[in-house]
Every structure is written in structure tokens, then in C-alpha cells.
Coordinates of C-alpha atoms and ligand atoms in Angstrom, one line a residue:
M306 CA -182.5 256.8 47.5
Q307 CA -180.1 257.1 50.5
S308 CA -177.4 259.2 48.8
L309 CA -180.0 261.6 47.5
D310 CA -181.7 262.0 50.9
D311 CA -178.3 262.5 52.6
F312 CA -177.4 265.1 50.1
A313 CA -180.7 267.0 50.8
A314 CA -180.4 266.7 54.6
G315 CA -176.8 268.0 54.5
K316 CA -177.8 271.0 52.4
L317 CA -180.7 271.7 54.8
R318 CA -178.4 271.5 57.9
E319 CA -176.2 274.2 56.3
L320 CA -179.2 276.4 55.6
D321 CA -180.4 275.9 59.2
R322 CA -177.0 276.9 60.5
R323 CA -177.1 280.2 58.6
N324 CA -180.8 281.0 59.5
L325 CA -181.6 280.6 55.8
H326 CA -183.9 277.5 55.9
R327 CA -187.3 278.6 54.5
V328 CA -190.5 276.7 55.3
L329 CA -194.0 277.0 53.9
A330 CA -196.5 278.4 56.4
T331 CA -200.2 277.6 55.6
T332 CA -201.9 280.9 55.3
D333 CA -205.4 281.4 54.3
R334 CA -206.1 284.8 52.6
L335 CA -209.4 286.0 54.0
D336 CA -209.7 289.2 51.9
G337 CA -207.2 291.5 50.3
V338 CA -205.2 292.2 53.5
F339 CA -206.4 289.9 56.4
V340 CA -205.0 286.4 56.5
E341 CA -205.3 283.4 58.9
R342 CA -202.1 281.6 59.6
Q343 CA -201.8 278.1 60.9
Y344 CA -199.5 277.4 64.0
G345 CA -199.8 273.7 64.7
Q346 CA -203.5 273.2 65.8
Q347 CA -204.0 277.0 66.3
R348 CA -205.0 279.6 63.7
K349 CA -204.2 283.3 64.1
R350 CA -205.7 286.3 62.2
L351 CA -203.0 288.7 61.0
I352 CA -203.0 291.7 58.8
S353 CA -200.6 291.2 55.9
F354 CA -198.1 293.9 54.9
C355 CA -196.1 291.6 52.6
C356 CA -198.5 290.8 49.7
N357 CA -198.2 292.1 46.2
D358 CA -201.9 292.3 45.6
Y359 CA -201.6 296.1 45.6
L360 CA -205.1 296.9 44.6
G361 CA -206.8 294.1 46.4
L362 CA -208.0 292.8 43.1
S363 CA -207.4 289.1 43.9
Q364 CA -210.6 289.3 45.9
H365 CA -212.6 291.9 44.0
P366 CA -216.2 290.7 43.3
A367 CA -216.3 291.9 39.6
I368 CA -213.0 290.2 38.9
K369 CA -214.0 287.0 40.6
A370 CA -217.2 287.1 38.5
A371 CA -215.3 287.5 35.3
A372 CA -213.1 284.5 36.1
T373 CA -216.0 282.4 37.1
A374 CA -217.9 283.3 33.8
A375 CA -214.7 282.4 31.8
I376 CA -214.6 278.9 33.5
A377 CA -218.2 278.3 32.7
R378 CA -217.7 279.3 29.0
H379 CA -214.2 278.0 28.3
G380 CA -213.4 275.4 31.0
I381 CA -210.5 275.2 33.5
G382 CA -207.3 274.8 31.4
S383 CA -206.1 275.8 28.0
G384 CA -205.4 272.3 26.9
A385 CA -202.2 272.9 24.9
S386 CA -199.6 275.5 23.9
R387 CA -201.2 278.6 22.4
L388 CA -199.6 277.6 19.1
V389 CA -201.4 274.3 19.0
T390 CA -205.0 274.6 20.4
G391 CA -204.5 276.6 23.6
N392 CA -205.2 280.1 22.1
H393 CA -208.7 280.7 23.5
P394 CA -210.4 283.9 22.2
L395 CA -209.8 285.9 25.4
F396 CA -206.0 286.2 24.8
A397 CA -206.4 288.6 21.8
E398 CA -208.5 290.9 23.9
L399 CA -206.1 290.9 26.9
E400 CA -203.1 291.5 24.6
R401 CA -204.9 294.4 22.8
R402 CA -205.7 295.9 26.2
L403 CA -202.1 295.5 27.6
A404 CA -200.6 297.0 24.4
R405 CA -203.0 300.0 24.6
L406 CA -202.2 300.7 28.3
K407 CA -198.4 300.4 27.7
G408 CA -198.4 302.4 24.4
S409 CA -196.9 299.5 22.4
Q410 CA -198.0 298.0 19.1
A411 CA -198.6 294.5 20.5
A412 CA -198.3 292.3 23.5
C413 CA -197.8 288.6 24.2
V414 CA -199.1 286.9 27.3
F415 CA -197.0 284.1 29.0
G416 CA -197.8 281.5 31.7
S417 CA -196.1 283.6 34.3
G418 CA -193.7 286.5 34.8
Y419 CA -190.8 284.1 35.5
L420 CA -191.6 282.2 32.2
A421 CA -191.8 285.5 30.3
N422 CA -188.3 286.6 31.4
A423 CA -186.8 283.2 30.9
G424 CA -188.1 283.2 27.3
I425 CA -187.9 286.7 26.1
I426 CA -184.1 287.4 26.5
P427 CA -182.8 284.2 24.9
A428 CA -185.3 284.8 22.0
L429 CA -183.6 288.1 21.2
I430 CA -180.1 287.9 22.4
G431 CA -177.5 285.2 21.6
P432 CA -173.9 284.1 22.5
A433 CA -172.2 286.8 20.6
D434 CA -174.3 289.6 22.2
L435 CA -174.0 291.7 25.4
V436 CA -176.5 292.0 28.3
L437 CA -176.0 294.8 30.9
I438 CA -178.1 294.1 33.9
D439 CA -178.8 296.0 37.2
E440 CA -177.2 293.9 39.9
L441 CA -180.5 294.0 42.0
S442 CA -182.7 292.9 39.1
H443 CA -185.2 290.1 39.9
A444 CA -184.0 286.5 39.8
C445 CA -185.9 285.7 36.6
L446 CA -184.4 288.6 34.7
W447 CA -181.0 287.0 35.6
T448 CA -182.3 283.6 34.5
G449 CA -183.2 285.0 31.1
A450 CA -179.9 286.8 30.8
R451 CA -177.9 283.6 31.7
L452 CA -180.0 281.4 29.4
S453 CA -179.1 283.6 26.5
R454 CA -175.4 282.5 26.8
S455 CA -174.4 286.1 26.0
T456 CA -171.8 288.1 27.8
V457 CA -173.6 289.3 30.9
L458 CA -172.2 292.3 32.8
P459 CA -173.9 293.4 35.9
F460 CA -173.9 297.1 36.7
R461 CA -174.1 298.7 40.2
H462 CA -177.7 299.3 41.3
G463 CA -179.2 302.3 39.5
D464 CA -175.8 303.5 38.3
A465 CA -176.4 304.9 34.8
A466 CA -172.9 306.3 34.7
Q467 CA -171.5 302.8 34.9
V468 CA -173.8 301.7 32.2
E469 CA -172.4 304.4 30.0
A470 CA -168.9 303.4 30.8
L471 CA -169.6 299.7 30.1
L472 CA -171.3 300.5 26.8
G473 CA -168.4 302.7 25.8
S474 CA -165.9 299.9 26.4
H475 CA -167.9 296.8 25.3
R476 CA -170.6 297.8 22.9
G477 CA -168.3 297.7 19.8
H478 CA -167.4 294.1 20.4
H479 CA -171.0 292.7 20.2
P480 CA -173.6 292.8 17.4
R481 CA -176.5 293.4 19.7
A482 CA -176.8 294.7 23.3
L483 CA -179.6 294.7 25.8
I484 CA -179.9 296.8 29.0
A485 CA -182.1 294.9 31.5
T486 CA -183.5 296.3 34.7
D487 CA -186.5 296.1 37.0
G488 CA -188.7 299.2 36.6
V489 CA -189.6 299.2 40.3
F490 CA -187.2 297.1 42.3
S491 CA -189.0 294.3 44.0
M492 CA -187.0 294.2 47.3
D493 CA -186.0 297.9 47.5
G494 CA -189.0 299.7 46.1
D495 CA -187.0 302.3 44.2
L496 CA -187.3 303.1 40.5
A497 CA -184.7 302.5 37.9
P498 CA -183.1 305.6 36.3
L499 CA -185.1 305.0 33.1
P500 CA -184.7 308.5 31.5
Q501 CA -180.9 308.1 31.6
L502 CA -181.0 304.4 30.5
A503 CA -183.4 305.2 27.6
E504 CA -181.0 308.0 26.4
L505 CA -178.0 305.6 26.7
A506 CA -179.9 302.8 24.9
K507 CA -180.6 305.2 22.0
R508 CA -177.0 306.6 21.8
F509 CA -175.4 303.2 21.8
D510 CA -178.0 301.3 19.9
A511 CA -178.8 299.0 22.8
W512 CA -182.3 297.6 23.5
L513 CA -183.9 298.6 26.8
M514 CA -186.0 296.1 28.7
T515 CA -187.8 296.7 31.9
D516 CA -189.3 294.2 34.3
D517 CA -192.3 296.2 35.5
A518 CA -193.9 293.5 37.7
H519 CA -194.3 296.0 40.5
G520 CA -195.0 299.1 38.3
L521 CA -198.2 298.1 36.4
G522 CA -201.3 299.2 38.2
V523 CA -199.6 301.4 40.8
I524 CA -197.0 303.8 39.2
G525 CA -197.4 306.3 36.4
G526 CA -201.2 306.5 36.6
G527 CA -201.4 302.7 36.6
R528 CA -199.4 302.4 33.3
G529 CA -196.1 301.5 34.9
S530 CA -192.6 302.9 35.3
T531 CA -192.3 304.0 31.6
F532 CA -194.9 306.6 32.4
A533 CA -193.7 307.6 35.9
F534 CA -191.3 310.3 34.7
S535 CA -191.9 313.8 33.3
S536 CA -191.6 312.7 29.7
R537 CA -192.8 309.6 28.0
L538 CA -189.8 307.2 27.6
D539 CA -188.9 304.9 24.7
V540 CA -188.8 301.4 26.3
P541 CA -189.1 298.9 23.4
L542 CA -189.4 295.9 25.7
Q543 CA -191.8 296.3 28.6
M544 CA -192.3 293.0 30.5
G545 CA -194.6 292.5 33.5
T546 CA -196.7 290.2 35.4
L547 CA -200.4 289.7 36.0
S548 CA -199.7 288.3 39.5
K549 CA -199.2 291.6 41.5
A550 CA -201.6 294.6 41.1
I551 CA -203.6 292.7 38.5
G552 CA -204.4 290.2 41.3
G553 CA -204.2 286.9 39.2
Y554 CA -201.4 285.0 37.5
G555 CA -199.5 285.2 34.2
G556 CA -196.8 287.3 32.5
Y557 CA -196.6 289.5 29.4
L558 CA -194.3 291.4 27.1
C559 CA -195.4 294.7 25.4
A560 CA -193.3 295.4 22.3
S561 CA -193.6 296.1 18.5
D562 CA -195.5 293.9 16.1
P563 CA -192.3 292.2 14.6
V564 CA -190.8 291.6 18.1
I565 CA -194.0 289.9 19.3
D566 CA -194.2 287.9 16.1
L567 CA -190.6 286.7 16.7
I568 CA -191.5 285.9 20.4
H569 CA -194.3 283.7 19.2
N570 CA -191.8 281.8 17.1
R571 CA -188.6 281.8 19.3
A572 CA -189.4 282.2 23.0
R573 CA -189.2 278.6 24.3
T574 CA -191.3 279.3 27.4
F575 CA -194.1 280.5 25.1
V576 CA -193.8 277.9 22.3
Y577 CA -193.4 274.8 24.5
A578 CA -195.7 275.7 27.5
T579 CA -199.5 275.5 27.9
G580 CA -201.4 278.7 27.5
L581 CA -202.6 280.5 30.6
P582 CA -206.0 279.3 31.9
P583 CA -209.0 281.2 30.6
A584 CA -210.1 282.4 34.0
M585 CA -206.8 284.1 34.6
V586 CA -207.0 285.9 31.2
A587 CA -210.6 287.1 31.9
A588 CA -209.7 288.2 35.4
A589 CA -206.8 290.3 34.0
I590 CA -209.1 292.0 31.4
A591 CA -211.5 292.9 34.2
A592 CA -208.6 294.2 36.4
L593 CA -207.4 296.4 33.5
D594 CA -211.0 297.8 33.1
L595 CA -210.9 298.9 36.7
I596 CA -207.4 300.4 36.6
E597 CA -208.1 302.3 33.4
R598 CA -211.4 303.6 34.7
D599 CA -210.1 304.8 38.1
P600 CA -206.4 306.0 38.1
G601 CA -207.1 307.6 41.5
Y602 CA -207.6 304.1 43.0
A603 CA -204.3 303.0 41.4
A604 CA -202.6 305.9 43.2
L605 CA -203.7 304.7 46.7
P606 CA -201.0 302.1 47.4
L607 CA -198.2 304.6 46.9
M608 CA -200.1 307.2 49.0
K609 CA -200.4 304.7 51.8
A610 CA -196.7 303.7 51.6
K611 CA -195.8 307.4 51.9
T612 CA -198.0 307.8 55.0
F613 CA -196.2 304.9 56.5
T614 CA -192.7 306.1 55.7
R615 CA -193.6 309.6 57.2
L616 CA -195.0 308.1 60.4
A617 CA -192.2 305.5 60.8
G618 CA -189.4 308.1 60.1
L619 CA -188.1 306.3 57.0
P620 CA -187.0 307.7 53.6
E621 CA -190.1 308.6 51.5
A622 CA -191.5 305.7 49.6
Q623 CA -191.1 305.8 45.8
S624 CA -193.5 302.8 45.3
P625 CA -195.8 300.6 47.4
I626 CA -192.7 298.7 48.5
V627 CA -190.8 299.9 51.5
P628 CA -187.6 298.1 52.7
L629 CA -186.2 298.3 56.2
I630 CA -182.8 296.8 56.0
I631 CA -181.8 295.1 59.2
G632 CA -178.6 293.2 58.3
E633 CA -178.2 289.6 59.5
A634 CA -180.9 287.0 58.7
E635 CA -181.4 286.1 62.4
A636 CA -182.2 289.7 63.4
A637 CA -184.6 290.2 60.5
L638 CA -186.4 287.0 61.5
A639 CA -186.6 288.3 65.1
A640 CA -188.0 291.6 64.0
S641 CA -190.6 289.8 61.8
R642 CA -191.6 287.6 64.8
Q643 CA -192.1 290.6 67.0
L644 CA -194.4 292.2 64.5
E645 CA -196.3 288.9 64.1
A646 CA -196.9 288.7 67.8
E647 CA -198.7 292.1 67.5
G648 CA -200.8 290.8 64.6
F649 CA -198.8 292.0 61.6
L650 CA -197.5 289.6 58.9
V651 CA -194.3 291.1 57.5
T652 CA -192.1 288.2 56.3
A653 CA -188.3 288.6 56.7
I654 CA -186.5 288.7 53.3
R655 CA -183.2 286.9 53.5
P656 CA -180.3 286.0 51.1
P657 CA -180.2 284.8 48.4
T658 CA -183.3 286.9 47.6
V659 CA -181.3 290.0 48.8
P660 CA -177.5 290.4 49.1
A661 CA -175.7 288.9 52.2
G662 CA -175.8 291.3 55.1
T663 CA -179.0 293.1 53.9
A664 CA -181.7 290.9 55.3
R665 CA -184.7 293.0 55.8
L666 CA -188.4 293.6 56.5
R667 CA -190.2 294.4 53.2
F668 CA -193.5 296.2 53.7
T669 CA -196.0 296.4 50.9
F670 CA -199.0 298.7 50.9
T671 CA -202.3 298.2 49.2
A672 CA -205.2 300.4 48.3
I673 CA -207.3 298.6 51.0
H674 CA -205.1 298.8 54.0
P675 CA -206.9 300.7 56.8
D676 CA -205.1 303.9 57.8
S677 CA -205.5 303.0 61.4
E678 CA -203.5 299.8 60.9
I679 CA -200.8 301.7 59.0
E680 CA -200.5 304.1 62.0
R681 CA -200.3 301.2 64.5
L682 CA -197.7 299.4 62.3
A683 CA -195.5 302.6 62.0
A684 CA -195.6 303.1 65.8
L685 CA -194.6 299.5 66.4
V686 CA -191.8 299.7 63.8
R687 CA -190.4 302.8 65.5
K688 CA -190.4 300.9 68.8
V689 CA -189.4 297.4 67.9
V690 CA -187.1 297.5 65.0
P691 CA -184.2 299.7 66.3
Q692 CA -184.0 297.2 69.2
S693 CA -183.6 294.3 66.7
V694 CA -181.0 296.2 64.8
E695 CA -179.0 297.0 68.0
S696 CA -179.2 293.3 69.0
V697 CA -176.9 292.4 66.1
A698 CA -174.6 295.3 66.4
P699 CA -171.0 294.3 67.0
Ligands
PLP712 C1 -189.7 291.9 39.6 C2 -190.3 290.6 39.4 N1 -190.3 290.1 38.2 C3 -190.9 288.9 37.9 C4 -191.5 288.2 38.9 C5 -192.1 286.8 38.6 O1 -193.4 287.0 38.2 P1 -194.4 285.7 38.4 O2 -194.7 285.6 39.9 O3 -195.6 286.2 37.6 O4 -193.7 284.5 37.9 C6 -191.6 288.7 40.2 C7 -192.3 288.1 41.3 O5 -192.6 287.1 41.5 C8 -191.0 290.0 40.4 O6 -191.0 290.5 41.6

């Protein structure tokens, strides 16, 4: 339809003008870190420092074997919502394992992390209620908050003092309140101030929810951000995903028995969506086996990130995610292209994924990155990136 195509073309011209037009680049992942990217008829081998497969488990032989065996036994798809006929027997095992790792009574697996966040918050929080959300929380935590139709108040990134002030002035006007935050921030790599937020949640009778997509498997001995501080914290809603360190796909919530029972009944993205394919569930169980057996392996991505920040002269990494904020989208793209020319894949992250004026390179480190490549990357970053930053200076 002409008016529809004209609309799309106009929107795209505007994105082009602002260097914000994104395109899909065909990229074959050869193993945990090496990829082959297609440039027209050419293919080029690159080492990726922008993948969330922190433990290299997406390519691990034992995990692939578990997925293959599950396909042979249970087939490809789940066939229906888990409440109808899609609840194949592997789910109970995975949920028991997740709950054990996270120290909760129960767990519920969703089709993806995005679906989990879009379903959990509206199932627990309604129009009369209050959501306080860290301004840099992941897009899907925002989606869940907005879908709840509650009063949503963002707080400054990591600012527990502002949370206290907001609870002080607003908590009394709402029957229920939720504090929602990433545990490890996906684009900044820092940790939420969970000890302070947990204390405030208790004092003001607010429910604390963490999105620990980037914490599971790599922080707190592999158990996630709730376990990364000196004392064990009370986080009644621990959400996460199976798509990062676990190496596969799917999302989950760890919580108490009654909360999980309610989620089964009220979370629309659980009730009205097909269950996760059996292969993904079996792969996640095998991944958890590995993480629980070898916490030393789970510590490697953060160690490698710290090696990089030391060599590149950047602030010490707090997680396997290291941001290098450049500023304008065009400069971040230029820096990314320079690294790519030297064989490194580090995709530029631009608005609206990050706030305007904070386009960046986002480096991620995995257990299987060779140290020699980390050293080469750090030297290149020292050389290349300041030039890119200067090129946009006023
Ligand atoms: C912090 C955070 N939460 C949730 C998600 C969504 O998870 P999924 O990719 O499993 O939908 C992501 C990443 O994609 C993420 O980075």
C-alpha cells in the first residue's frame, strides 16, 4: 500500500539522517567467539567482543548433546501454551534447578526474557499502584512497567537516595509498590545498589524486582547479582534470561510458591504463549549443571573484563560488560568500523538503546576469549578510540 510504504520510507530517511538506521548483518558464529561476517560477496573472520554468550555455552558439546537428545525424545516445539498441552516434563526439572540456584521456593520459565518482563509486572501491579524504575533499566522492564498502567516514576541511575525520597512522598498514595531495576546493567556493566534498595523495599513495604539477565552465570559465584554482595539479600522477584550465560533462549522468574502460582494464572505472556521448545529447556538444565559444578569457570568473564580495563586504562570492570562512551552515533560507528578493520567485532550501541549523546562501544568478555586477543584489543582501543572521540569534539 503506497501510503504505508511512504510512511516507512520517511521514517527511515529520518533515521539515516541521524545515523540511527540499523541494518541486519549476516554473521555466522563459528564457535563461542569467532564469527564470519558477510560483506557483499566477501566473508571476513572476526573475533566478537559484543556477544552475551559469556561462558561460551551456546557451542558447548555437552549442551548441544542435551538439546539434541531432547529433540529426539520430545520433538521440536511445545505444541501449545504450557497450561494446555505444552508443559513437557523437562520444565519441572529446570524450574527446580533455577529456584535452587537463586534460593527461591519456586520458578517459572517463560518463552523469553522480554516476554517474562512484559508479563510479570502487569500480573502483580495494577493501575492504582506505583512502580519506581531505574532510568537505565532494560527496555523490557520498561515495557512491563508501562503495561501495568500503574504510576511509573523513573529514578536516577543507581540513586538509592532518590528512591528513598520518592517512596517517602508517594508510597502512602498507592496500595502496592514495586522497585524495578536491572541487577547488572546491560549497556553500562555496573551493578544496582541492591543492599540499599532491599533495605528500602523492606522499610516501605515495596517489592524489589531485579532483571538479572547479565548476572546469572557470571556474578555472585554464578548465582547472580543477589549473591554478589557481602550479605545475602532479600530480592523476592528475581527475573532473568536463558539467552546470555546459559547460551540458549528463554526467560524465568524465581519467587515464592504463591507468586509463581499467581504468575501461572495471571501473566498474559505465560498463559497465552506457547511453551519454550524442549531442546532449549534441556540445554538450560545442562548449562546449570556446568555452572554449579564449576564456579571458577563462571568467574572467568569478569576476570577477563578486568584484564581488559586495566590494559586499556578504563575504570575497573564490575561485570563482563565494559562500556566506552563516545558521544555521537556517527563517532561510535566510526570507532566500531576501525576495530572491525583490525578483525574485532564490537558493534556501536546507539540511541534509543542508550540515552542521546552517549553512543558507545560495548565490549563483552567471555570465559573463552584468548588473553592474547584481549591484549591486542586493549592496545588498539588505547590507540584508536581517543582519535574517534576527538573527531567529534566541538
Ligand atoms: C537486561 C536484559 N533484560 C532482558 C533482556 C531480554 O531477554 P531475551 O533476549 O531473553 O528476550 C535482555 C536482552 O536481550 C537484557 O539485556
